[in-house]
PDB file of C-alpha atoms and ligand atoms in Angstrom:
ATOM      1  CA  MET V  81     -11.652   1.561  26.167  1.00 88.00           C
ATOM      2  CA  ALA V  82     -10.090   4.784  24.861  1.00 94.00           C
ATOM      3  CA  VAL V  83      -8.692   5.500  28.330  1.00 95.00           C
ATOM      4  CA  LEU V  84      -7.248   1.998  28.603  1.00 95.00           C
ATOM      5  CA  ILE V  85      -5.624   2.342  25.181  1.00 95.00           C
ATOM      6  CA  PHE V  86      -4.211   5.729  26.167  1.00 95.00           C
ATOM      7  CA  LEU V  87      -2.716   4.350  29.403  1.00 95.00           C
ATOM      8  CA  CYS V  88      -1.232   1.278  27.719  1.00 95.00           C
ATOM      9  CA  GLN V  89       0.260   3.478  24.992  1.00 95.00           C
ATOM     10  CA  ARG V  90       2.002   5.628  27.617  1.00 94.00           C
ATOM     11  CA  CYS V  91       3.352   2.496  29.382  1.00 94.00           C
ATOM     12  CA  ILE V  92       4.914   1.183  26.175  1.00 93.00           C
ATOM     13  CA  GLN V  93       6.304   4.637  25.412  1.00 93.00           C
ATOM     14  CA  LEU V  94       7.828   4.758  28.881  1.00 94.00           C
ATOM     15  CA  LEU V  95       9.629   1.465  28.182  1.00 93.00           C
ATOM     16  CA  ALA V  96      10.926   2.970  24.947  1.00 93.00           C
ATOM     17  CA  LEU V  97      11.898   6.232  26.606  1.00 93.00           C
ATOM     18  CA  PRO V  98      15.542   6.242  25.368  1.00 91.00           C
ATOM     19  CA  ILE V  99      14.261   6.265  21.796  1.00 90.00           C
ATOM     20  CA  PHE V 100      11.969   9.199  22.455  1.00 90.00           C
ATOM     21  CA  VAL V 101      14.858  11.084  24.093  1.00 92.00           C
ATOM     22  CA  LEU V 102      17.085  10.435  21.062  1.00 92.00           C
ATOM     23  CA  SER V 103      14.235  11.530  18.839  1.00 90.00           C
ATOM     24  CA  PHE V 104      13.739  14.723  20.858  1.00 91.00           C
ATOM     25  CA  LEU V 105      17.459  15.459  20.407  1.00 92.00           C
ATOM     26  CA  GLY V 106      17.068  14.979  16.653  1.00 92.00           C
ATOM     27  CA  LEU V 107      19.411  11.969  16.632  1.00 91.00           C
ATOM     28  CA  TRP V 108      16.957   9.119  16.090  1.00 92.00           C
ATOM     29  CA  ASP V 109      15.614   9.910  12.631  1.00 92.00           C
ATOM     30  CA  PRO V 110      18.967  10.204  10.786  1.00 93.00           C
ATOM     31  CA  MET V 111      20.169   6.998  12.502  1.00 93.00           C
ATOM     32  CA  CYS V 112      16.959   5.200  11.583  1.00 93.00           C
ATOM     33  CA  LYS V 113      17.228   6.277   7.937  1.00 95.00           C
ATOM     34  CA  LYS V 114      20.782   4.859   7.795  1.00 96.00           C
ATOM     35  CA  VAL V 115      20.056   1.577   9.569  1.00 95.00           C
ATOM     36  CA  PHE V 116      16.626   0.832   8.097  1.00 96.00           C
ATOM     37  CA  PRO V 117      17.890  -0.310   4.670  1.00 97.00           C
ATOM     38  CA  TYR V 118      19.995  -3.045   6.374  1.00 97.00           C
ATOM     39  CA  VAL V 119      17.013  -4.160   8.448  1.00 96.00           C
ATOM     40  CA  MET V 120      14.698  -4.058   5.429  1.00 97.00           C
ATOM     41  CA  ASN V 121      17.177  -6.077   3.361  1.00 97.00           C
ATOM     42  CA  LYS V 122      16.922  -8.929   5.892  1.00 96.00           C
ATOM     43  CA  LEU V 123      13.168  -8.644   6.449  1.00 97.00           C
ATOM     44  CA  ALA V 124      12.302  -8.419   2.744  1.00 97.00           C
ATOM     45  CA  ARG V 125      14.063 -11.720   2.051  1.00 97.00           C
ATOM     46  CA  SER V 126      12.098 -13.590   4.671  1.00 97.00           C
ATOM     47  CA  TYR V 127       8.882 -11.791   3.637  1.00 98.00           C
ATOM     48  CA  ASN V 128       9.381 -12.873   0.015  1.00 98.00           C
ATOM     49  CA  VAL V 129       9.733 -16.496   1.116  1.00 98.00           C
ATOM     50  CA  LYS V 130       6.616 -16.398   3.283  1.00 98.00           C
ATOM     51  CA  LEU V 131       4.472 -14.517   0.775  1.00 98.00           C
ATOM     52  CA  HIS V 132       5.987 -15.988  -2.368  1.00 98.00           C
ATOM     53  CA  LYS V 133       2.729 -17.572  -3.538  1.00 98.00           C
ATOM     54  CA  GLU V 134       0.707 -14.386  -3.023  1.00 98.00           C
ATOM     55  CA  LYS V 135       3.271 -12.144  -4.729  1.00 98.00           C
ATOM     56  CA  GLN V 136       3.453 -14.554  -7.657  1.00 98.00           C
ATOM     57  CA  GLN V 137      -0.333 -14.625  -7.926  1.00 98.00           C
ATOM     58  CA  LEU V 138      -0.567 -10.828  -7.707  1.00 98.00           C
ATOM     59  CA  PHE V 139       2.197  -9.969 -10.156  1.00 98.00           C
ATOM     60  CA  SER V 140       1.124 -12.608 -12.694  1.00 97.00           C
ATOM     61  CA  ASN V 141      -1.554 -10.045 -13.669  1.00 97.00           C
ATOM     62  CA  LEU V 142       1.019  -7.343 -14.524  1.00 97.00           C
ATOM     63  CA  LYS V 143       1.380  -8.274 -18.181  1.00 94.00           C
ATOM     64  CA  ASP V 144      -2.357  -7.643 -18.814  1.00 96.00           C
ATOM     65  CA  PHE V 145      -1.600  -3.930 -18.508  1.00 97.00           C
ATOM     66  CA  ALA V 146       1.236  -3.660 -21.047  1.00 95.00           C
ATOM     67  CA  GLY V 147       0.837  -0.873 -23.619  1.00 85.00           C
ATOM     68  CA  SER V 148       0.206  -1.434 -27.343  1.00 82.00           C
ATOM     69  CA  SER V 149       3.947  -2.044 -27.904  1.00 85.00           C
ATOM     70  CA  GLY V 150       3.667  -5.072 -25.614  1.00 87.00           C
ATOM     71  CA  GLN V 151       6.274  -3.557 -23.287  1.00 92.00           C
ATOM     72  CA  LEU V 152       5.260  -2.757 -19.738  1.00 97.00           C
ATOM     73  CA  SER V 153       6.337   0.522 -18.127  1.00 97.00           C
ATOM     74  CA  LEU V 154       6.308   0.168 -14.367  1.00 98.00           C
ATOM     75  CA  LEU V 155       6.981   2.641 -11.577  1.00 98.00           C
ATOM     76  CA  GLU V 156       7.527   1.407  -8.043  1.00 98.00           C
ATOM     77  CA  ILE V 157       6.988   3.714  -5.078  1.00 98.00           C
ATOM     78  CA  GLY V 158       8.947   3.080  -1.876  1.00 98.00           C
ATOM     79  CA  SER V 159      11.026   0.552  -3.789  1.00 98.00           C
ATOM     80  CA  GLY V 160      13.373  -0.025  -0.819  1.00 97.00           C
ATOM     81  CA  THR V 161      15.866  -2.811  -1.620  1.00 98.00           C
ATOM     82  CA  GLY V 162      14.042  -3.861  -4.807  1.00 98.00           C
ATOM     83  CA  ALA V 163      12.442  -6.957  -3.316  1.00 98.00           C
ATOM     84  CA  ASN V 164       9.752  -7.180  -6.018  1.00 98.00           C
ATOM     85  CA  PHE V 165      11.989  -7.185  -9.097  1.00 98.00           C
ATOM     86  CA  GLN V 166      12.111 -10.977  -9.337  1.00 98.00           C
ATOM     87  CA  PHE V 167       8.331 -11.024  -9.881  1.00 98.00           C
ATOM     88  CA  TYR V 168       8.272  -8.587 -12.821  1.00 98.00           C
ATOM     89  CA  PRO V 169       7.935  -9.914 -16.387  1.00 97.00           C
ATOM     90  CA  SER V 170      10.921  -9.952 -18.744  1.00 96.00           C
ATOM     91  CA  GLY V 171      11.615  -6.748 -20.626  1.00 95.00           C
ATOM     92  CA  CYS V 172       9.595  -4.644 -18.200  1.00 97.00           C
ATOM     93  CA  ARG V 173      10.871  -1.020 -17.992  1.00 97.00           C
ATOM     94  CA  VAL V 174      11.247  -0.151 -14.319  1.00 98.00           C
ATOM     95  CA  THR V 175      11.539   3.230 -12.580  1.00 98.00           C
ATOM     96  CA  CYS V 176      12.133   3.189  -8.824  1.00 98.00           C
ATOM     97  CA  THR V 177      11.291   5.895  -6.331  1.00 98.00           C
ATOM     98  CA  ASP V 178      11.991   6.106  -2.607  1.00 98.00           C
ATOM     99  CA  PRO V 179      12.501   9.118  -0.325  1.00 98.00           C
ATOM    100  CA  ASN V 180      15.403   7.407   1.475  1.00 97.00           C
ATOM    101  CA  PRO V 181      18.602   7.601  -0.644  1.00 97.00           C
ATOM    102  CA  ASN V 182      20.377   5.129   1.654  1.00 97.00           C
ATOM    103  CA  PHE V 183      18.678   2.235  -0.166  1.00 97.00           C
ATOM    104  CA  LYS V 184      20.783   2.939  -3.229  1.00 96.00           C
ATOM    105  CA  ASP V 185      23.447   0.225  -2.778  1.00 96.00           C
ATOM    106  CA  PHE V 186      20.920  -2.494  -1.993  1.00 97.00           C
ATOM    107  CA  LEU V 187      18.822  -1.378  -4.933  1.00 97.00           C
ATOM    108  CA  ALA V 188      21.838  -1.490  -7.265  1.00 97.00           C
ATOM    109  CA  LYS V 189      22.549  -5.053  -6.123  1.00 97.00           C
ATOM    110  CA  SER V 190      18.940  -6.142  -6.803  1.00 97.00           C
ATOM    111  CA  MET V 191      19.107  -4.482 -10.213  1.00 97.00           C
ATOM    112  CA  ALA V 192      22.281  -6.408 -11.044  1.00 97.00           C
ATOM    113  CA  GLU V 193      20.576  -9.652 -10.007  1.00 97.00           C
ATOM    114  CA  ASN V 194      17.559  -9.005 -12.238  1.00 98.00           C
ATOM    115  CA  GLN V 195      18.964  -8.731 -15.742  1.00 97.00           C
ATOM    116  CA  HIS V 196      15.572  -9.646 -17.225  1.00 97.00           C
ATOM    117  CA  LEU V 197      14.408  -6.075 -16.499  1.00 98.00           C
ATOM    118  CA  GLN V 198      15.280  -2.756 -18.088  1.00 97.00           C
ATOM    119  CA  PHE V 199      16.001  -0.231 -15.340  1.00 97.00           C
ATOM    120  CA  GLU V 200      15.383   3.401 -16.225  1.00 95.00           C
ATOM    121  CA  ASN V 201      15.923   5.503 -13.167  1.00 92.00           C
ATOM    122  CA  PHE V 202      16.027   5.762  -9.370  1.00 95.00           C
ATOM    123  CA  VAL V 203      14.257   8.931  -8.216  1.00 96.00           C
ATOM    124  CA  VAL V 204      14.683  10.033  -4.594  1.00 97.00           C
ATOM    125  CA  ALA V 205      11.190  11.341  -3.820  1.00 97.00           C
ATOM    126  CA  PRO V 206       8.226  10.705  -1.543  1.00 98.00           C
ATOM    127  CA  ALA V 207       5.192   9.231  -3.276  1.00 98.00           C
ATOM    128  CA  GLU V 208       3.129  12.268  -2.250  1.00 98.00           C
ATOM    129  CA  ASP V 209       5.084  14.321  -4.771  1.00 97.00           C
ATOM    130  CA  LEU V 210       6.129  12.619  -8.012  1.00 96.00           C
ATOM    131  CA  ARG V 211       6.294  15.822 -10.040  1.00 95.00           C
ATOM    132  CA  LEU V 212       9.212  14.423 -12.081  1.00 93.00           C
ATOM    133  CA  VAL V 213       6.812  11.867 -13.571  1.00 96.00           C
ATOM    134  CA  SER V 214       4.385  13.204 -16.171  1.00 96.00           C
ATOM    135  CA  ASP V 215       0.626  12.670 -16.207  1.00 98.00           C
ATOM    136  CA  GLY V 216      -0.662   9.460 -17.788  1.00 97.00           C
ATOM    137  CA  SER V 217       2.821   8.097 -18.459  1.00 96.00           C
ATOM    138  CA  VAL V 218       3.066   4.634 -16.852  1.00 97.00           C
ATOM    139  CA  ASP V 219       1.182   1.359 -17.374  1.00 98.00           C
ATOM    140  CA  VAL V 220       1.556   0.147 -13.815  1.00 98.00           C
ATOM    141  CA  VAL V 221       2.445   1.511 -10.371  1.00 98.00           C
ATOM    142  CA  VAL V 222       3.536  -0.938  -7.666  1.00 98.00           C
ATOM    143  CA  CYS V 223       3.894  -0.589  -3.916  1.00 98.00           C
ATOM    144  CA  THR V 224       4.401  -3.173  -1.193  1.00 98.00           C
ATOM    145  CA  LEU V 225       4.558  -2.317   2.518  1.00 98.00           C
ATOM    146  CA  VAL V 226       4.638   1.396   1.751  1.00 98.00           C
ATOM    147  CA  LEU V 227       1.167   2.846   2.385  1.00 98.00           C
ATOM    148  CA  CYS V 228       1.644   2.067   6.087  1.00 98.00           C
ATOM    149  CA  SER V 229       4.521   4.585   6.142  1.00 97.00           C
ATOM    150  CA  VAL V 230       3.569   7.415   3.794  1.00 98.00           C
ATOM    151  CA  SER V 231       2.432  10.652   5.441  1.00 97.00           C
ATOM    152  CA  ASN V 232      -0.811  10.922   3.457  1.00 98.00           C
ATOM    153  CA  VAL V 233      -2.374   7.902   1.718  1.00 98.00           C
ATOM    154  CA  THR V 234      -5.024  10.025  -0.053  1.00 98.00           C
ATOM    155  CA  THR V 235      -2.384  12.288  -1.593  1.00 98.00           C
ATOM    156  CA  VAL V 236      -0.299   9.298  -2.685  1.00 98.00           C
ATOM    157  CA  LEU V 237      -3.281   7.640  -4.385  1.00 98.00           C
ATOM    158  CA  LYS V 238      -4.036  10.943  -6.181  1.00 98.00           C
ATOM    159  CA  GLU V 239      -0.457  10.997  -7.480  1.00 98.00           C
ATOM    160  CA  VAL V 240      -0.725   7.359  -8.556  1.00 98.00           C
ATOM    161  CA  LEU V 241      -3.917   8.106 -10.502  1.00 98.00           C
ATOM    162  CA  ARG V 242      -2.291  11.136 -12.092  1.00 98.00           C
ATOM    163  CA  ILE V 243       0.749   9.267 -13.440  1.00 98.00           C
ATOM    164  CA  LEU V 244      -1.136   6.137 -14.587  1.00 98.00           C
ATOM    165  CA  LYS V 245      -2.256   5.860 -18.198  1.00 97.00           C
ATOM    166  CA  PRO V 246      -6.020   5.450 -18.597  1.00 96.00           C
ATOM    167  CA  GLY V 247      -6.657   1.730 -18.097  1.00 96.00           C
ATOM    168  CA  GLY V 248      -3.383   1.372 -16.165  1.00 97.00           C
ATOM    169  CA  ALA V 249      -3.287  -0.312 -12.761  1.00 98.00           C
ATOM    170  CA  PHE V 250      -1.974   0.166  -9.254  1.00 98.00           C
ATOM    171  CA  PHE V 251      -0.670  -3.054  -7.640  1.00 98.00           C
ATOM    172  CA  PHE V 252      -0.320  -3.223  -3.861  1.00 98.00           C
ATOM    173  CA  MET V 253       0.389  -5.585  -0.961  1.00 98.00           C
ATOM    174  CA  GLU V 254       0.107  -3.938   2.454  1.00 98.00           C
ATOM    175  CA  HIS V 255      -0.309  -4.791   6.106  1.00 98.00           C
ATOM    176  CA  VAL V 256      -3.406  -3.152   7.572  1.00 98.00           C
ATOM    177  CA  ALA V 257      -5.521  -2.662  10.691  1.00 98.00           C
ATOM    178  CA  SER V 258      -7.294  -5.673  12.166  1.00 98.00           C
ATOM    179  CA  PRO V 259     -11.127  -5.459  12.406  1.00 98.00           C
ATOM    180  CA  ARG V 260     -12.089  -2.780  14.944  1.00 97.00           C
ATOM    181  CA  SER V 261     -13.902  -5.247  17.184  1.00 97.00           C
ATOM    182  CA  SER V 262     -10.810  -7.481  17.574  1.00 97.00           C
ATOM    183  CA  TRP V 263      -8.295  -7.608  20.423  1.00 97.00           C
ATOM    184  CA  LYS V 264      -5.598  -7.434  17.810  1.00 98.00           C
ATOM    185  CA  TYR V 265      -6.817  -3.952  16.868  1.00 98.00           C
ATOM    186  CA  PHE V 266      -6.611  -2.989  20.541  1.00 97.00           C
ATOM    187  CA  TRP V 267      -2.936  -4.063  20.650  1.00 97.00           C
ATOM    188  CA  GLN V 268      -2.215  -2.429  17.302  1.00 98.00           C
ATOM    189  CA  GLN V 269      -3.438   0.871  18.770  1.00 98.00           C
ATOM    190  CA  VAL V 270      -1.437   0.359  21.950  1.00 97.00           C
ATOM    191  CA  PHE V 271       1.831  -0.293  20.106  1.00 97.00           C
ATOM    192  CA  ASP V 272       1.253   2.186  17.258  1.00 97.00           C
ATOM    193  CA  PRO V 273       2.928   5.333  18.658  1.00 95.00           C
ATOM    194  CA  THR V 274       6.087   3.442  19.644  1.00 95.00           C
ATOM    195  CA  TRP V 275       6.110   1.186  16.579  1.00 95.00           C
ATOM    196  CA  LYS V 276       6.135   4.331  14.397  1.00 94.00           C
ATOM    197  CA  TYR V 277       9.529   5.244  15.829  1.00 91.00           C
ATOM    198  CA  LEU V 278      10.963   1.741  15.644  1.00 92.00           C
ATOM    199  CA  ALA V 279       9.790   1.032  12.112  1.00 93.00           C
ATOM    200  CA  ASP V 280      10.600   4.240  10.250  1.00 93.00           C
ATOM    201  CA  GLY V 281       7.155   5.833  10.376  1.00 94.00           C
ATOM    202  CA  CYS V 282       5.122   2.672   9.829  1.00 97.00           C
ATOM    203  CA  SER V 283       1.586   2.651  11.242  1.00 98.00           C
ATOM    204  CA  LEU V 284      -0.178  -0.527  12.389  1.00 98.00           C
ATOM    205  CA  THR V 285      -3.712   0.867  12.298  1.00 98.00           C
ATOM    206  CA  ARG V 286      -4.384   2.002   8.740  1.00 98.00           C
ATOM    207  CA  GLU V 287      -7.604   0.816   7.096  1.00 98.00           C
ATOM    208  CA  THR V 288      -5.985   1.208   3.704  1.00 98.00           C
ATOM    209  CA  TRP V 289      -8.755  -0.628   1.818  1.00 98.00           C
ATOM    210  CA  LYS V 290     -11.067   2.287   2.674  1.00 98.00           C
ATOM    211  CA  ASP V 291      -8.683   4.802   1.097  1.00 98.00           C
ATOM    212  CA  LEU V 292      -8.477   2.620  -2.013  1.00 98.00           C
ATOM    213  CA  ASP V 293     -12.261   2.468  -2.248  1.00 98.00           C
ATOM    214  CA  LYS V 294     -12.517   6.257  -1.965  1.00 98.00           C
ATOM    215  CA  ALA V 295      -9.718   7.054  -4.419  1.00 97.00           C
ATOM    216  CA  ASN V 296     -11.748   7.116  -7.670  1.00 96.00           C
ATOM    217  CA  PHE V 297     -10.248   4.081  -9.372  1.00 98.00           C
ATOM    218  CA  SER V 298     -12.710   2.555 -11.829  1.00 98.00           C
ATOM    219  CA  GLU V 299     -12.286  -0.880 -10.260  1.00 97.00           C
ATOM    220  CA  VAL V 300     -10.582  -2.194  -7.105  1.00 98.00           C
ATOM    221  CA  LYS V 301      -9.798  -5.906  -6.800  1.00 98.00           C
ATOM    222  CA  LEU V 302      -8.469  -6.857  -3.406  1.00 97.00           C
ATOM    223  CA  GLN V 303      -8.405  -9.649  -0.891  1.00 98.00           C
ATOM    224  CA  HIS V 304      -7.812  -9.692   2.838  1.00 98.00           C
ATOM    225  CA  ILE V 305      -5.424 -12.365   4.127  1.00 98.00           C
ATOM    226  CA  ASN V 306      -3.720 -13.276   7.355  1.00 98.00           C
ATOM    227  CA  ALA V 307      -0.061 -13.353   6.309  1.00 98.00           C
ATOM    228  CA  PRO V 308       2.103 -16.041   7.976  1.00 97.00           C
ATOM    229  CA  LEU V 309       4.547 -13.563   9.534  1.00 97.00           C
ATOM    230  CA  ASN V 310       6.348 -13.707  12.875  1.00 94.00           C
ATOM    231  CA  TRP V 311       4.792 -10.564  14.266  1.00 95.00           C
ATOM    232  CA  THR V 312       1.087 -11.013  14.810  1.00 97.00           C
ATOM    233  CA  LEU V 313       0.322  -7.270  14.649  1.00 98.00           C
ATOM    234  CA  VAL V 314       1.406  -7.041  11.002  1.00 98.00           C
ATOM    235  CA  ARG V 315      -0.320 -10.237   9.850  1.00 98.00           C
ATOM    236  CA  PRO V 316      -3.570  -8.671   8.584  1.00 98.00           C
ATOM    237  CA  HIS V 317      -2.860  -7.893   4.927  1.00 98.00           C
ATOM    238  CA  ILE V 318      -4.570  -6.736   1.774  1.00 98.00           C
ATOM    239  CA  PHE V 319      -3.299  -7.315  -1.734  1.00 98.00           C
ATOM    240  CA  GLY V 320      -4.649  -6.725  -5.187  1.00 98.00           C
ATOM    241  CA  TYR V 321      -4.845  -4.079  -7.874  1.00 98.00           C
ATOM    242  CA  ALA V 322      -6.907  -1.045  -8.768  1.00 98.00           C
ATOM    243  CA  VAL V 323      -7.562   0.056 -12.357  1.00 98.00           C
ATOM    244  CA  LYS V 324      -7.611   3.721 -13.424  1.00 97.00           C
TER     245      LYS V 324
HETATM  246  C1  LIG A  53       8.793  -1.419   4.860  1.00 68.98           C
HETATM  247  S1  LIG A  53       9.726  -0.685   3.600  1.00 68.98           S
HETATM  248  C2  LIG A  53       9.226  -1.611   2.169  1.00 68.98           C
HETATM  249  C3  LIG A  53      10.242  -1.600   1.059  1.00 68.98           C
HETATM  250  C4  LIG A  53       9.862  -2.397  -0.201  1.00 68.98           C
HETATM  251  N1  LIG A  53       8.723  -1.812  -0.875  1.00 68.98           N
HETATM  252  C5  LIG A  53       9.598  -3.845   0.130  1.00 68.98           C
HETATM  253  O1  LIG A  53       8.467  -4.320  -0.072  1.00 68.98           O
HETATM  254  O2  LIG A  53      10.525  -4.526   0.553  1.00 68.98           O
HETATM  255  C6  LIG A  53       8.925   0.899   3.427  1.00 68.98           C
HETATM  256  C7  LIG A  53       9.500   1.736   2.314  1.00 68.98           C
HETATM  257  O3  LIG A  53       8.671   2.892   2.115  1.00 68.98           O
HETATM  258  C8  LIG A  53       9.511   4.001   1.937  1.00 68.98           C
HETATM  259  N2  LIG A  53       8.758   5.221   2.250  1.00 68.98           N
HETATM  260  C9  LIG A  53       8.582   5.825   3.435  1.00 68.98           C
HETATM  261  N3  LIG A  53       7.850   6.952   3.302  1.00 68.98           N
HETATM  262  C10 LIG A  53       7.537   7.038   1.992  1.00 68.98           C
HETATM  263  C11 LIG A  53       6.819   7.995   1.207  1.00 68.98           C
HETATM  264  N4  LIG A  53       6.240   9.061   1.759  1.00 68.98           N
HETATM  265  N5  LIG A  53       6.735   7.777  -0.122  1.00 68.98           N
HETATM  266  C12 LIG A  53       7.302   6.687  -0.697  1.00 68.98           C
HETATM  267  N6  LIG A  53       7.989   5.759  -0.016  1.00 68.98           N
HETATM  268  C13 LIG A  53       8.111   5.937   1.315  1.00 68.98           C
HETATM  269  C14 LIG A  53      10.681   3.732   2.865  1.00 68.98           C
HETATM  270  O4  LIG A  53      11.812   4.524   2.543  1.00 68.98           O
HETATM  271  C15 LIG A  53      10.900   2.246   2.606  1.00 68.98           C
HETATM  272  O5  LIG A  53      11.701   2.019   1.489  1.00 68.98           O
HETATM  273  C1  LIG A  54      10.804 -15.681  12.213  1.00 68.98           C
HETATM  274  O1  LIG A  54      10.910 -16.761  13.118  1.00 68.98           O
HETATM  275  C2  LIG A  54      11.723 -17.815  12.639  1.00 68.98           C
HETATM  276  C3  LIG A  54      11.623 -18.967  13.613  1.00 68.98           C
HETATM  277  O2  LIG A  54      11.577 -18.506  14.925  1.00 68.98           O
HETATM  278  C4  LIG A  54      13.158 -17.307  12.446  1.00 68.98           C
HETATM  279  O3  LIG A  54      13.970 -18.339  11.950  1.00 68.98           O
HETATM  280  C5  LIG A  54      13.145 -16.152  11.444  1.00 68.98           C
HETATM  281  O4  LIG A  54      14.425 -15.593  11.296  1.00 68.98           O
HETATM  282  C6  LIG A  54      12.167 -15.073  11.900  1.00 68.98           C
HETATM  283  N1  LIG A  54      12.045 -14.082  10.840  1.00 68.98           N
HETATM  284  C7  LIG A  54      12.113 -12.772  11.072  1.00 68.98           C
HETATM  285  C8  LIG A  54      11.954 -11.903   9.892  1.00 68.98           C
HETATM  286  O5  LIG A  54      12.263 -12.286  12.166  1.00 68.98           O
HETATM  287  C1  LIG A  55      -4.197  14.342   3.256  1.00 68.98           C
HETATM  288  O1  LIG A  55      -4.254  15.335   2.288  1.00 68.98           O
HETATM  289  C2  LIG A  55      -5.579  15.784   1.981  1.00 68.98           C
HETATM  290  C3  LIG A  55      -5.504  16.776   0.860  1.00 68.98           C
HETATM  291  O2  LIG A  55      -5.001  16.171  -0.275  1.00 68.98           O
HETATM  292  C4  LIG A  55      -6.207  16.399   3.244  1.00 68.98           C
HETATM  293  O3  LIG A  55      -7.546  16.751   2.979  1.00 68.98           O
HETATM  294  C5  LIG A  55      -6.164  15.366   4.376  1.00 68.98           C
HETATM  295  O4  LIG A  55      -6.605  15.964   5.578  1.00 68.98           O
HETATM  296  C6  LIG A  55      -4.759  14.818   4.563  1.00 68.98           C
HETATM  297  N1  LIG A  55      -4.803  13.726   5.511  1.00 68.98           N
HETATM  298  C7  LIG A  55      -3.971  13.628   6.535  1.00 68.98           C
HETATM  299  C8  LIG A  55      -4.125  12.414   7.387  1.00 68.98           C
HETATM  300  O5  LIG A  55      -3.099  14.457   6.759  1.00 68.98           O
HETATM  301  C1  LIG A  56     -13.234  11.574  -6.537  1.00 68.98           C
HETATM  302  O1  LIG A  56     -13.994  12.229  -7.542  1.00 68.98           O
HETATM  303  C2  LIG A  56     -14.971  13.112  -7.021  1.00 68.98           C
HETATM  304  C3  LIG A  56     -15.833  13.587  -8.185  1.00 68.98           C
HETATM  305  O2  LIG A  56     -15.045  13.954  -9.274  1.00 68.98           O
HETATM  306  C4  LIG A  56     -14.261  14.245  -6.273  1.00 68.98           C
HETATM  307  O3  LIG A  56     -15.194  15.122  -5.719  1.00 68.98           O
HETATM  308  C5  LIG A  56     -13.422  13.657  -5.146  1.00 68.98           C
HETATM  309  O4  LIG A  56     -12.655  14.652  -4.502  1.00 68.98           O
HETATM  310  C6  LIG A  56     -12.467  12.588  -5.686  1.00 68.98           C
HETATM  311  N1  LIG A  56     -11.825  11.926  -4.581  1.00 68.98           N
HETATM  312  C7  LIG A  56     -10.492  11.862  -4.443  1.00 68.98           C
HETATM  313  C8  LIG A  56      -9.993  11.154  -3.218  1.00 68.98           C
HETATM  314  O5  LIG A  56      -9.717  12.311  -5.253  1.00 68.98           O
END
């Protein structure tokens, strides 16, 4: 099986050869970082329609984690175009972080459309290193479709735990690997190396629920669903929250 996967991977990569050449020349990544916000702006809209019910269900739990003042301080990692703002409760204080500064205009537009929130800051930083955010300082951390792209999930979850207040929660909705015995997992592995280039570092094969279980949260509440998306390889999803 491993040999078959290897051969199929090379075939797909051969078809995508121009991309790998551009990448080798150092041209692909900067182009990708510029174009991706436009692509994400389109995709996030359609994603929000298709997963509206699940996002609503997930984020309806946010207010349970507000501090004693009743106001919720929320930090979003990989905030992208700000597709989750509409689901946050009124008065919520929001800090956004993303390593790609090219999202800024889209983010500003989403902020303007969501006057029910109080925006604090947009920090350009990867979630592996949030040193600008102090320990135990936020009620809630949110990420959607981000753990597939970060370079180290374990490091990110450590950072999340560091910045959360005791009793605070990490909310997530992520596409994940299909069960190992499935054909879908076979195809996810075959497309993974090429997909990474096309989708700004996104991996199709992460078993993110395992990282969450190992991350030393006091409680992890999650469910596996098959999201009704166009691309079958990103349909397996987990969503839920983990309490510090
Ligand atoms: C698929 S987009 C999702 C954007 C947004 N969260 C949404 O749900 O529409 C992935 C996002 O993760 C960001 N990202 C990539 N690597 C990251 C990292 N190491 N830390 C934090 N965010 C990262 C990308 O810049 C991009 O905004
Ligand atoms: C998904 O497919 C439908 C119908 O074919 C199409 O209208 C829609 O734009 C597609 N969405 C995305 C994100 O590609
Ligand atoms: C992630 O970082 C940890 C240290 O925090 C390291 O042990 C682990 O090997 C890294 N994982 C990957 C996939 O690089
Ligand atoms: C979880 O906590 C244990 C015991 O304190 C520690 O050894 C381990 O490294 C922690 N795991 C992570 C992923 O931080």
